[in-house]
Amino acid sequence: VTIHHAQRWPEPKIVIAAKQNAKPTIDNRTISLRATDIPYRIDLVEGAMRYDGDLVWIDSLDGRHDSTRISADGRCQRTDSGRWRMDLNVHSGSRLHPDAELIGSLPTQIRGAFQRLQFRGPLSARGQFGFWLPDALHPTPAFDWDMVFQLEGNRIGDVGPVRDLRGEITMKGKQDTEAYFADGEVSIDSMHFASQQITMIRGPYAIQDGRLLLGDAIPQPTAIPPAMPASLNAIRGRPIGGRIYGGTASISGEVLLNDGAFDVVLAIANADMPTMLLELGQADNTVRGKVQGQVRLEGVVGASHLLKGAGSATLSEANLYQLPLLISVFNMLRIKPSESVAFTDGSVRFTVYGDHVTFNELKLWGDLIALDGTGTMNRAQEVDLSFNTRVSPHNVWSYVASPFGEDRYTLWTLNVRGPLANPHIDRRGIDAMNGTLERLLPGMVGPETLPSEAAQWPRLRDIWTR
């Protein structure tokens, strides 16, 4: 304690200074802080402070709680309104470990969502944190912050599919008696979802009215509450996007923070088919094609059995004929797999319920034949599919087959069952076509085809597909 006095001063000034030298261990003599509104204990192992009646200087603060470490400096002063405000500059060496104690001390508006999220691993943190202390006129404290959180290979859940999160998330927000607002930018360089890597993830998010809003779901406010951060005035108009399979992926939607319920739209554009196959473990340099699609999903974070949704996708500019499943299909149809009979386009409409995907419409077609099917697939990639094999509508043969009425394009029905990597395929011809196909397509039907007739089939096929 130091007392300063000069004759011209009406009263002396008292300066109180204290210093905590660095301590290697925490014991019963260690000073601890535990705020009423943020019930998370911080043990001070190093730091200095000075108080002169109107201002408190905080220097080289080093606070710890297990593996959480906060390094900061700042000051606390009385404002013109008479209320005290503390401002901390959180240094880049700070680390937060989101254990049960830290999550339990979070505001109730977001606590439930973090508990269901099961975020694992430490975060580096830096930025500014402000704290309005309560007084007689303001019994409830208020907070504001402008922080950057560094992801260091974090994951969601102990055994969940989301892992290896690396990058940054900015967050600017405010909490007081009126509301809780926050917004920021996602800037994740890389993450894995199951075995798939997604890179360059960028986009906006916001927290309003107990909801986490992603991308396009952030509305443009028509009336700005006084407590809302100015950054929320900006027009977002873009989803959170990243790169996957040589194309782009995006997400927009919302998550309720009290129970983790979500409603999101996922989309993929210009995904490269060879890259998709390579990352799925079926490399084939001869394949080409582009995939587009989107799906709307609803559910609850951490409850995959409650997942439901619907979507669609298309395939274009493709040449699919050497994939194991398609080779089996061609063999069933007595067609030699080649570029001239490859599937070039496709489309699918599907629904999701829990761990199962139902294909309401699944189509592949090329210059010669088309597959038109339905079926299901579960999370273990076990399929139960049924395809009608038809002459492609783009083929001249479709006009020759017109006398067969509604079945004029259908050649066979294929049933595909078992694991996707090695399914069992059954072929069945329709009664209306069996005899006619034996006469018209000797190269495609029946192992007893005469050699001279079989030799004519490639030439006839080329004529029909020109």
Short mmCIF file of C-alpha atoms in Angstrom, two decimals:
data_model
loop_
_atom_site.label_atom_id
_atom_site.label_comp_id
_atom_site.label_asym_id
_atom_site.label_seq_id
_atom_site.Cartn_x
_atom_site.Cartn_y
_atom_site.Cartn_z
CA VAL A 1 0.00 0.00 0.00
CA THR A 2 1.40 3.41 -1.00
CA ILE A 3 0.01 6.79 -0.01
CA HIS A 4 0.67 9.75 -2.31
CA HIS A 5 0.00 13.31 -1.19
CA ALA A 6 0.70 16.81 -2.43
CA GLN A 7 -0.30 20.14 -0.93
CA ARG A 8 -2.45 21.03 -3.93
CA TRP A 9 -4.45 17.79 -3.58
CA PRO A 10 -7.61 17.98 -1.49
CA GLU A 11 -6.94 14.49 -0.17
CA PRO A 12 -4.19 11.89 -0.48
CA LYS A 13 -4.25 9.08 -3.04
CA ILE A 14 -3.95 5.52 -1.93
CA VAL A 15 -2.44 2.99 -4.33
CA ILE A 16 -2.79 -0.69 -3.58
CA ALA A 17 -0.50 -3.05 -5.49
CA ALA A 18 -0.14 -6.80 -5.32
CA LYS A 19 1.90 -9.39 -7.16
CA GLN A 20 1.68 -13.15 -7.36
CA ASN A 21 5.02 -14.66 -8.33
CA ALA A 22 4.94 -17.65 -10.63
CA LYS A 23 4.10 -20.86 -8.76
CA PRO A 24 4.85 -24.30 -10.17
CA THR A 25 2.02 -25.93 -8.20
CA ILE A 26 -1.44 -25.06 -6.89
CA ASP A 27 -1.98 -25.41 -3.13
CA ASN A 28 -4.18 -24.05 -0.36
CA ARG A 29 -2.37 -20.70 -0.51
CA THR A 30 -3.22 -20.16 -4.17
CA ILE A 31 -5.66 -17.33 -4.88
CA SER A 32 -8.77 -18.54 -6.73
CA LEU A 33 -11.56 -16.68 -8.53
CA ARG A 34 -15.07 -18.02 -8.98
CA ALA A 35 -17.66 -15.60 -10.34
CA THR A 36 -21.27 -16.08 -9.27
CA ASP A 37 -22.61 -15.88 -12.81
CA ILE A 38 -19.79 -17.94 -14.33
CA PRO A 39 -19.27 -20.65 -11.70
CA TYR A 40 -15.91 -21.82 -13.03
CA ARG A 41 -12.95 -21.65 -10.67
CA ILE A 42 -9.73 -20.07 -11.93
CA ASP A 43 -6.55 -20.48 -9.86
CA LEU A 44 -4.14 -17.55 -10.20
CA VAL A 45 -0.57 -18.83 -10.46
CA GLU A 46 0.98 -15.54 -11.60
CA GLY A 47 0.00 -11.91 -12.05
CA ALA A 48 0.11 -8.37 -10.78
CA MET A 49 -2.49 -5.69 -10.11
CA ARG A 50 -2.61 -2.05 -9.03
CA TYR A 51 -5.58 -0.03 -7.74
CA ASP A 52 -5.72 3.75 -7.26
CA GLY A 53 -9.38 4.28 -6.39
CA ASP A 54 -10.78 4.68 -9.91
CA LEU A 55 -8.81 2.18 -11.96
CA VAL A 56 -7.44 -1.33 -11.53
CA TRP A 57 -4.56 -2.40 -13.77
CA ILE A 58 -4.16 -6.13 -14.39
CA ASP A 59 -0.82 -7.33 -15.72
CA SER A 60 0.56 -10.76 -16.71
CA LEU A 61 -2.42 -12.67 -15.38
CA ASP A 62 -1.96 -16.46 -15.57
CA GLY A 63 -5.02 -18.43 -14.46
CA ARG A 64 -5.48 -22.20 -14.60
CA HIS A 65 -8.11 -24.87 -14.09
CA ASP A 66 -6.81 -28.37 -14.80
CA SER A 67 -5.72 -28.19 -18.48
CA THR A 68 -7.47 -24.85 -19.09
CA ARG A 69 -5.08 -21.88 -19.06
CA ILE A 70 -5.92 -18.18 -19.44
CA SER A 71 -3.20 -15.60 -20.02
CA ALA A 72 -4.36 -11.98 -20.08
CA ASP A 73 -3.87 -8.38 -19.09
CA GLY A 74 -6.35 -5.54 -18.85
CA ARG A 75 -8.01 -3.08 -16.56
CA CYS A 76 -11.15 -2.44 -14.55
CA GLN A 77 -12.49 1.09 -14.16
CA ARG A 78 -15.50 3.05 -13.00
CA THR A 79 -17.46 4.47 -15.94
CA ASP A 80 -19.34 7.77 -16.09
CA SER A 81 -22.53 5.93 -15.08
CA GLY A 82 -20.82 4.82 -11.89
CA ARG A 83 -20.78 1.16 -12.95
CA TRP A 84 -17.52 -0.76 -13.05
CA ARG A 85 -16.35 -2.45 -16.25
CA MET A 86 -13.49 -4.90 -16.69
CA ASP A 87 -11.76 -5.34 -20.07
CA LEU A 88 -9.36 -8.22 -20.63
CA ASN A 89 -6.98 -8.78 -23.52
CA VAL A 90 -6.76 -12.56 -23.75
CA HIS A 91 -3.36 -13.61 -25.10
CA SER A 92 -2.89 -16.16 -27.86
CA GLY A 93 -1.26 -18.64 -25.47
CA SER A 94 -4.59 -19.22 -23.71
CA ARG A 95 -6.22 -22.64 -23.97
CA LEU A 96 -9.70 -23.80 -23.06
CA HIS A 97 -10.55 -27.40 -22.31
CA PRO A 98 -14.34 -27.88 -22.73
CA ASP A 99 -14.83 -30.41 -19.95
CA ALA A 100 -18.06 -30.93 -18.00
CA GLU A 101 -17.21 -28.15 -15.51
CA LEU A 102 -16.58 -25.51 -18.18
CA ILE A 103 -19.67 -26.45 -20.19
CA GLY A 104 -21.76 -26.49 -17.02
CA SER A 105 -20.75 -22.88 -16.32
CA LEU A 106 -21.91 -21.61 -19.73
CA PRO A 107 -25.07 -19.50 -20.09
CA THR A 108 -28.23 -21.59 -20.10
CA GLN A 109 -29.02 -20.46 -23.66
CA ILE A 110 -26.14 -22.48 -25.10
CA ARG A 111 -25.26 -24.99 -22.39
CA GLY A 112 -27.58 -27.74 -23.62
CA ALA A 113 -26.30 -27.59 -27.18
CA PHE A 114 -22.65 -27.92 -26.07
CA GLN A 115 -23.54 -30.85 -23.83
CA ARG A 116 -25.16 -32.69 -26.76
CA LEU A 117 -22.41 -31.67 -29.18
CA GLN A 118 -19.79 -33.54 -27.10
CA PHE A 119 -16.94 -31.37 -28.35
CA ARG A 120 -13.60 -33.03 -27.58
CA GLY A 121 -10.12 -31.53 -27.32
CA PRO A 122 -8.63 -28.18 -26.25
CA LEU A 123 -9.09 -24.84 -28.01
CA SER A 124 -6.61 -22.00 -28.29
CA ALA A 125 -8.23 -18.62 -27.66
CA ARG A 126 -7.32 -14.97 -28.14
CA GLY A 127 -9.19 -11.68 -28.27
CA GLN A 128 -11.12 -9.22 -26.12
CA PHE A 129 -13.53 -9.95 -23.28
CA GLY A 130 -15.60 -7.32 -21.45
CA PHE A 131 -17.48 -7.69 -18.17
CA TRP A 132 -19.93 -5.21 -16.62
CA LEU A 133 -19.96 -5.79 -12.88
CA PRO A 134 -23.33 -5.77 -11.08
CA ASP A 135 -24.31 -2.95 -8.74
CA ALA A 136 -27.41 -1.71 -6.94
CA LEU A 137 -29.03 -0.50 -10.17
CA HIS A 138 -27.81 -3.42 -12.28
CA PRO A 139 -28.03 -6.63 -10.24
CA THR A 140 -27.25 -8.81 -13.26
CA PRO A 141 -23.80 -8.66 -14.93
CA ALA A 142 -23.40 -8.23 -18.68
CA PHE A 143 -20.75 -9.57 -21.04
CA ASP A 144 -19.42 -8.79 -24.49
CA TRP A 145 -16.60 -10.42 -26.41
CA ASP A 146 -14.68 -10.47 -29.67
CA MET A 147 -12.74 -13.73 -29.71
CA VAL A 148 -10.92 -16.08 -32.07
CA PHE A 149 -10.85 -19.81 -31.27
CA GLN A 150 -8.22 -22.04 -32.84
CA LEU A 151 -9.18 -25.67 -33.52
CA GLU A 152 -6.33 -28.12 -33.00
CA GLY A 153 -7.50 -31.46 -34.37
CA ASN A 154 -10.70 -31.54 -32.30
CA ARG A 155 -13.53 -34.00 -32.78
CA ILE A 156 -17.26 -34.31 -32.07
CA GLY A 157 -17.97 -37.19 -29.69
CA ASP A 158 -15.56 -39.88 -28.56
CA VAL A 159 -16.30 -42.14 -31.55
CA GLY A 160 -18.29 -39.80 -33.82
CA PRO A 161 -17.69 -39.35 -37.56
CA VAL A 162 -16.58 -35.69 -37.27
CA ARG A 163 -12.90 -35.44 -36.38
CA ASP A 164 -9.59 -33.68 -37.08
CA LEU A 165 -11.08 -30.18 -37.04
CA ARG A 166 -8.34 -27.65 -37.82
CA GLY A 167 -8.80 -23.93 -38.37
CA GLU A 168 -10.39 -20.90 -36.72
CA ILE A 169 -13.82 -19.71 -35.60
CA THR A 170 -14.40 -16.05 -34.81
CA MET A 171 -17.16 -15.01 -32.39
CA LYS A 172 -18.39 -11.53 -31.52
CA GLY A 173 -21.33 -11.19 -29.17
CA LYS A 174 -23.11 -9.77 -26.17
CA GLN A 175 -25.18 -11.06 -23.26
CA ASP A 176 -27.25 -8.96 -20.88
CA THR A 177 -30.66 -9.06 -19.22
CA GLU A 178 -32.41 -8.40 -22.55
CA ALA A 179 -30.92 -10.97 -24.88
CA TYR A 180 -28.00 -13.11 -26.00
CA PHE A 181 -26.51 -12.38 -29.45
CA ALA A 182 -23.42 -13.60 -31.23
CA ASP A 183 -22.13 -14.01 -34.75
CA GLY A 184 -18.92 -14.83 -36.54
CA GLU A 185 -17.14 -16.62 -39.34
CA VAL A 186 -16.17 -20.25 -39.73
CA SER A 187 -12.71 -20.65 -41.26
CA ILE A 188 -11.83 -24.34 -40.99
CA ASP A 189 -8.92 -25.44 -43.15
CA SER A 190 -9.61 -29.17 -42.89
CA MET A 191 -11.86 -31.71 -41.20
CA HIS A 192 -12.90 -35.32 -41.68
CA PHE A 193 -16.42 -36.68 -41.78
CA ALA A 194 -16.00 -40.44 -41.46
CA SER A 195 -13.29 -41.19 -44.06
CA GLN A 196 -13.97 -38.11 -46.20
CA GLN A 197 -11.89 -34.95 -45.94
CA ILE A 198 -13.52 -31.53 -46.37
CA THR A 199 -11.25 -28.50 -46.82
CA MET A 200 -11.47 -24.70 -47.04
CA ILE A 201 -14.70 -24.43 -45.04
CA ARG A 202 -15.79 -20.80 -44.94
CA GLY A 203 -19.00 -18.99 -44.06
CA PRO A 204 -21.08 -17.06 -41.53
CA TYR A 205 -23.10 -18.11 -38.51
CA ALA A 206 -25.14 -16.30 -35.87
CA ILE A 207 -26.78 -17.02 -32.52
CA GLN A 208 -30.15 -15.34 -32.03
CA ASP A 209 -33.20 -16.12 -29.91
CA GLY A 210 -31.80 -19.43 -28.74
CA ARG A 211 -30.96 -20.61 -32.26
CA LEU A 212 -27.68 -21.25 -34.06
CA LEU A 213 -28.21 -19.97 -37.62
CA LEU A 214 -25.92 -21.21 -40.41
CA GLY A 215 -25.25 -19.55 -43.75
CA ASP A 216 -28.34 -18.55 -45.71
CA ALA A 217 -30.55 -19.08 -42.65
CA ILE A 218 -29.26 -15.83 -41.12
CA PRO A 219 -32.02 -13.28 -41.79
CA GLN A 220 -31.50 -9.65 -42.65
CA PRO A 221 -32.98 -7.87 -39.63
CA THR A 222 -35.79 -5.43 -40.39
CA ALA A 223 -35.59 -3.85 -36.94
CA ILE A 224 -32.32 -3.96 -35.01
CA PRO A 225 -32.66 -4.32 -31.23
CA PRO A 226 -30.32 -1.89 -29.43
CA ALA A 227 -28.48 -4.76 -27.76
CA MET A 228 -27.70 -6.55 -31.03
CA PRO A 229 -24.08 -6.33 -32.27
CA ALA A 230 -23.64 -4.08 -35.29
CA SER A 231 -22.06 -6.95 -37.23
CA LEU A 232 -25.46 -8.65 -37.43
CA ASN A 233 -26.70 -5.82 -39.66
CA ALA A 234 -24.72 -7.21 -42.59
CA ILE A 235 -26.55 -9.09 -45.33
CA ARG A 236 -25.20 -12.64 -45.31
CA GLY A 237 -26.72 -14.29 -48.35
CA ARG A 238 -24.24 -17.17 -48.56
CA PRO A 239 -24.04 -20.65 -47.08
CA ILE A 240 -21.14 -22.16 -45.20
CA GLY A 241 -19.17 -23.84 -47.98
CA GLY A 242 -16.15 -26.10 -48.40
CA ARG A 243 -14.38 -28.32 -50.90
CA ILE A 244 -14.94 -32.07 -51.21
CA TYR A 245 -14.46 -34.64 -54.01
CA GLY A 246 -12.94 -31.94 -56.24
CA GLY A 247 -16.17 -29.91 -56.04
CA THR A 248 -17.94 -27.84 -53.42
CA ALA A 249 -20.25 -28.63 -50.50
CA SER A 250 -22.43 -26.22 -48.54
CA ILE A 251 -24.72 -26.11 -45.51
CA SER A 252 -27.41 -23.71 -44.33
CA GLY A 253 -30.01 -24.08 -41.61
CA GLU A 254 -30.58 -23.75 -37.89
CA VAL A 255 -30.00 -25.60 -34.63
CA LEU A 256 -32.03 -25.04 -31.46
CA LEU A 257 -29.55 -24.50 -28.66
CA ASN A 258 -31.76 -25.74 -25.83
CA ASP A 259 -32.32 -29.27 -27.18
CA GLY A 260 -30.02 -29.65 -30.22
CA ALA A 261 -32.84 -30.07 -32.76
CA PHE A 262 -31.69 -29.08 -36.26
CA ASP A 263 -33.10 -28.40 -39.71
CA VAL A 264 -30.40 -28.00 -42.36
CA VAL A 265 -29.91 -28.15 -46.12
CA LEU A 266 -26.75 -29.79 -47.46
CA ALA A 267 -25.70 -29.42 -51.08
CA ILE A 268 -22.88 -30.65 -53.30
CA ALA A 269 -21.90 -29.22 -56.69
CA ASN A 270 -19.47 -30.27 -59.43
CA ALA A 271 -18.15 -33.19 -57.43
CA ASP A 272 -15.65 -35.18 -59.47
CA MET A 273 -16.67 -38.83 -59.88
CA PRO A 274 -13.10 -40.25 -60.02
CA THR A 275 -12.21 -38.35 -56.84
CA MET A 276 -15.34 -39.67 -55.10
CA LEU A 277 -14.48 -43.24 -56.05
CA LEU A 278 -10.85 -42.79 -54.98
CA GLU A 279 -11.85 -41.53 -51.52
CA LEU A 280 -14.42 -44.34 -51.25
CA GLY A 281 -11.71 -46.91 -51.93
CA GLN A 282 -12.67 -47.76 -55.55
CA ALA A 283 -10.04 -45.99 -57.62
CA ASP A 284 -10.58 -46.05 -61.39
CA ASN A 285 -8.68 -43.63 -63.63
CA THR A 286 -10.92 -44.38 -66.62
CA VAL A 287 -14.08 -43.06 -64.94
CA ARG A 288 -15.34 -39.54 -65.39
CA GLY A 289 -18.48 -37.64 -64.40
CA LYS A 290 -19.87 -34.76 -62.35
CA VAL A 291 -22.29 -35.06 -59.42
CA GLN A 292 -24.74 -32.42 -58.15
CA GLY A 293 -27.28 -32.80 -55.36
CA GLN A 294 -28.86 -31.58 -52.16
CA VAL A 295 -30.68 -32.98 -49.13
CA ARG A 296 -32.72 -31.44 -46.34
CA LEU A 297 -32.19 -33.13 -42.97
CA GLU A 298 -33.99 -32.81 -39.64
CA GLY A 299 -33.05 -34.42 -36.35
CA VAL A 300 -31.37 -33.94 -32.99
CA VAL A 301 -27.62 -33.59 -32.42
CA GLY A 302 -26.24 -36.89 -31.11
CA ALA A 303 -29.36 -38.94 -31.97
CA SER A 304 -28.84 -40.55 -35.39
CA HIS A 305 -31.99 -42.69 -34.99
CA LEU A 306 -34.09 -39.49 -35.16
CA LEU A 307 -32.58 -38.36 -38.46
CA LYS A 308 -35.00 -37.85 -41.34
CA GLY A 309 -34.93 -36.02 -44.64
CA ALA A 310 -35.22 -36.10 -48.40
CA GLY A 311 -33.04 -35.14 -51.33
CA SER A 312 -32.00 -35.67 -54.91
CA ALA A 313 -28.85 -35.87 -57.01
CA THR A 314 -27.81 -36.04 -60.66
CA LEU A 315 -24.87 -37.49 -62.59
CA SER A 316 -23.70 -36.07 -65.91
CA GLU A 317 -20.79 -36.27 -68.38
CA ALA A 318 -20.01 -39.77 -67.14
CA ASN A 319 -18.63 -42.98 -68.66
CA LEU A 320 -19.39 -45.68 -66.11
CA TYR A 321 -18.73 -49.26 -67.18
CA GLN A 322 -15.69 -50.58 -65.28
CA LEU A 323 -16.99 -50.40 -61.71
CA PRO A 324 -17.36 -53.90 -60.16
CA LEU A 325 -21.12 -53.54 -59.67
CA LEU A 326 -21.69 -52.33 -63.23
CA ILE A 327 -19.44 -55.05 -64.67
CA SER A 328 -21.67 -57.58 -62.92
CA VAL A 329 -24.73 -55.89 -64.41
CA PHE A 330 -23.27 -55.96 -67.92
CA ASN A 331 -22.32 -59.61 -67.51
CA MET A 332 -25.88 -60.41 -66.47
CA LEU A 333 -27.09 -58.68 -69.63
CA ARG A 334 -24.55 -60.56 -71.77
CA ILE A 335 -22.95 -57.24 -72.78
CA LYS A 336 -19.21 -56.73 -72.95
CA PRO A 337 -18.32 -53.67 -70.81
CA SER A 338 -16.87 -50.96 -73.03
CA GLU A 339 -16.92 -47.22 -73.67
CA SER A 340 -19.72 -47.59 -76.23
CA VAL A 341 -22.17 -49.07 -73.69
CA ALA A 342 -21.17 -46.91 -70.70
CA PHE A 343 -23.71 -45.13 -68.54
CA THR A 344 -23.41 -41.39 -69.17
CA ASP A 345 -26.13 -39.87 -66.96
CA GLY A 346 -28.10 -40.62 -63.84
CA SER A 347 -30.51 -39.26 -61.27
CA VAL A 348 -31.79 -40.26 -57.84
CA ARG A 349 -34.53 -39.20 -55.44
CA PHE A 350 -34.19 -40.51 -51.91
CA THR A 351 -35.44 -40.23 -48.34
CA VAL A 352 -33.51 -40.71 -45.11
CA TYR A 353 -34.93 -42.18 -41.92
CA GLY A 354 -32.54 -43.08 -39.13
CA ASP A 355 -29.76 -45.29 -40.47
CA HIS A 356 -31.62 -46.19 -43.68
CA VAL A 357 -31.77 -44.52 -47.08
CA THR A 358 -34.70 -45.33 -49.36
CA PHE A 359 -34.17 -44.74 -53.07
CA ASN A 360 -37.58 -43.74 -54.40
CA GLU A 361 -36.16 -43.32 -57.88
CA LEU A 362 -32.75 -44.47 -59.07
CA LYS A 363 -31.86 -44.11 -62.75
CA LEU A 364 -28.78 -44.66 -64.91
CA TRP A 365 -28.70 -44.45 -68.68
CA GLY A 366 -26.38 -44.29 -71.65
CA ASP A 367 -26.61 -44.76 -75.42
CA LEU A 368 -27.60 -48.45 -75.26
CA ILE A 369 -29.46 -49.34 -72.07
CA ALA A 370 -31.01 -47.68 -69.02
CA LEU A 371 -31.53 -48.84 -65.43
CA ASP A 372 -34.66 -47.67 -63.62
CA GLY A 373 -34.89 -48.81 -60.02
CA THR A 374 -35.80 -48.40 -56.38
CA GLY A 375 -34.50 -49.86 -53.13
CA THR A 376 -32.79 -49.26 -49.80
CA MET A 377 -29.34 -49.03 -48.23
CA ASN A 378 -28.35 -49.00 -44.55
CA ARG A 379 -25.39 -47.46 -42.75
CA ALA A 380 -23.40 -50.69 -43.20
CA GLN A 381 -23.76 -50.15 -47.00
CA GLU A 382 -25.95 -53.22 -47.41
CA VAL A 383 -28.29 -52.72 -50.35
CA ASP A 384 -31.60 -54.16 -51.50
CA LEU A 385 -32.24 -52.76 -54.97
CA SER A 386 -34.45 -53.69 -57.89
CA PHE A 387 -33.83 -52.37 -61.41
CA ASN A 388 -35.79 -52.61 -64.61
CA THR A 389 -33.27 -52.86 -67.43
CA ARG A 390 -34.52 -50.99 -70.45
CA VAL A 391 -33.42 -50.00 -73.89
CA SER A 392 -32.27 -46.42 -73.55
CA PRO A 393 -34.82 -43.86 -74.77
CA HIS A 394 -31.93 -42.31 -76.71
CA ASN A 395 -31.48 -45.54 -78.69
CA VAL A 396 -33.09 -46.17 -82.09
CA TRP A 397 -34.07 -49.63 -80.77
CA SER A 398 -36.67 -47.93 -78.55
CA TYR A 399 -38.73 -47.23 -81.67
CA VAL A 400 -38.41 -50.82 -82.88
CA ALA A 401 -39.73 -52.00 -79.50
CA SER A 402 -42.75 -49.66 -79.52
CA PRO A 403 -45.30 -52.45 -80.34
CA PHE A 404 -44.75 -53.89 -76.85
CA GLY A 405 -46.87 -51.13 -75.28
CA GLU A 406 -46.08 -50.14 -71.69
CA ASP A 407 -43.28 -52.73 -71.51
CA ARG A 408 -41.71 -51.65 -74.79
CA TYR A 409 -38.43 -50.59 -73.13
CA THR A 410 -38.13 -53.22 -70.40
CA LEU A 411 -35.70 -56.06 -71.08
CA TRP A 412 -35.02 -57.63 -67.65
CA THR A 413 -35.43 -57.00 -63.96
CA LEU A 414 -32.26 -57.09 -61.85
CA ASN A 415 -32.33 -57.65 -58.08
CA VAL A 416 -29.20 -56.43 -56.25
CA ARG A 417 -28.79 -57.53 -52.63
CA GLY A 418 -25.98 -57.68 -50.09
CA PRO A 419 -22.94 -55.51 -49.32
CA LEU A 420 -22.39 -52.74 -51.85
CA ALA A 421 -18.79 -53.82 -52.44
CA ASN A 422 -19.81 -57.38 -53.36
CA PRO A 423 -23.55 -57.71 -53.97
CA HIS A 424 -25.50 -60.69 -55.28
CA ILE A 425 -27.35 -59.98 -58.54
CA ASP A 426 -30.29 -61.94 -59.96
CA ARG A 427 -31.72 -61.46 -63.46
CA ARG A 428 -35.31 -62.09 -64.50
CA GLY A 429 -36.82 -61.43 -67.93
CA ILE A 430 -40.42 -60.27 -68.31
CA ASP A 431 -42.85 -62.73 -69.90
CA ALA A 432 -43.87 -60.37 -72.68
CA MET A 433 -40.32 -60.04 -73.96
CA ASN A 434 -38.44 -63.31 -73.31
CA GLY A 435 -39.12 -65.07 -76.59
CA THR A 436 -38.82 -61.94 -78.70
CA LEU A 437 -35.49 -60.98 -77.11
CA GLU A 438 -34.06 -64.40 -77.91
CA ARG A 439 -34.80 -63.75 -81.59
CA LEU A 440 -33.95 -60.04 -81.83
CA LEU A 441 -30.91 -59.79 -79.51
CA PRO A 442 -28.96 -63.05 -79.91
CA GLY A 443 -25.75 -61.43 -78.68
CA MET A 444 -27.31 -60.25 -75.44
CA VAL A 445 -29.55 -63.15 -74.45
CA GLY A 446 -28.63 -66.72 -73.67
CA PRO A 447 -25.30 -68.49 -73.49
CA GLU A 448 -26.35 -70.83 -76.34
CA THR A 449 -26.09 -68.07 -78.97
CA LEU A 450 -24.50 -69.19 -82.24
CA PRO A 451 -20.99 -67.79 -82.85
CA SER A 452 -21.95 -66.30 -86.24
CA GLU A 453 -24.94 -64.51 -84.68
CA ALA A 454 -22.91 -63.29 -81.72
CA ALA A 455 -20.28 -61.86 -84.03
CA GLN A 456 -22.93 -59.74 -85.75
CA TRP A 457 -24.11 -58.16 -82.48
CA PRO A 458 -21.32 -55.55 -81.99
CA ARG A 459 -21.88 -54.27 -85.56
CA LEU A 460 -25.67 -54.10 -85.06
CA ARG A 461 -25.22 -52.45 -81.67
CA ASP A 462 -23.00 -49.75 -83.18
CA ILE A 463 -25.60 -49.08 -85.89
CA TRP A 464 -28.42 -48.75 -83.31
CA THR A 465 -26.43 -46.46 -81.02
CA ARG A 466 -25.19 -44.01 -83.63
#
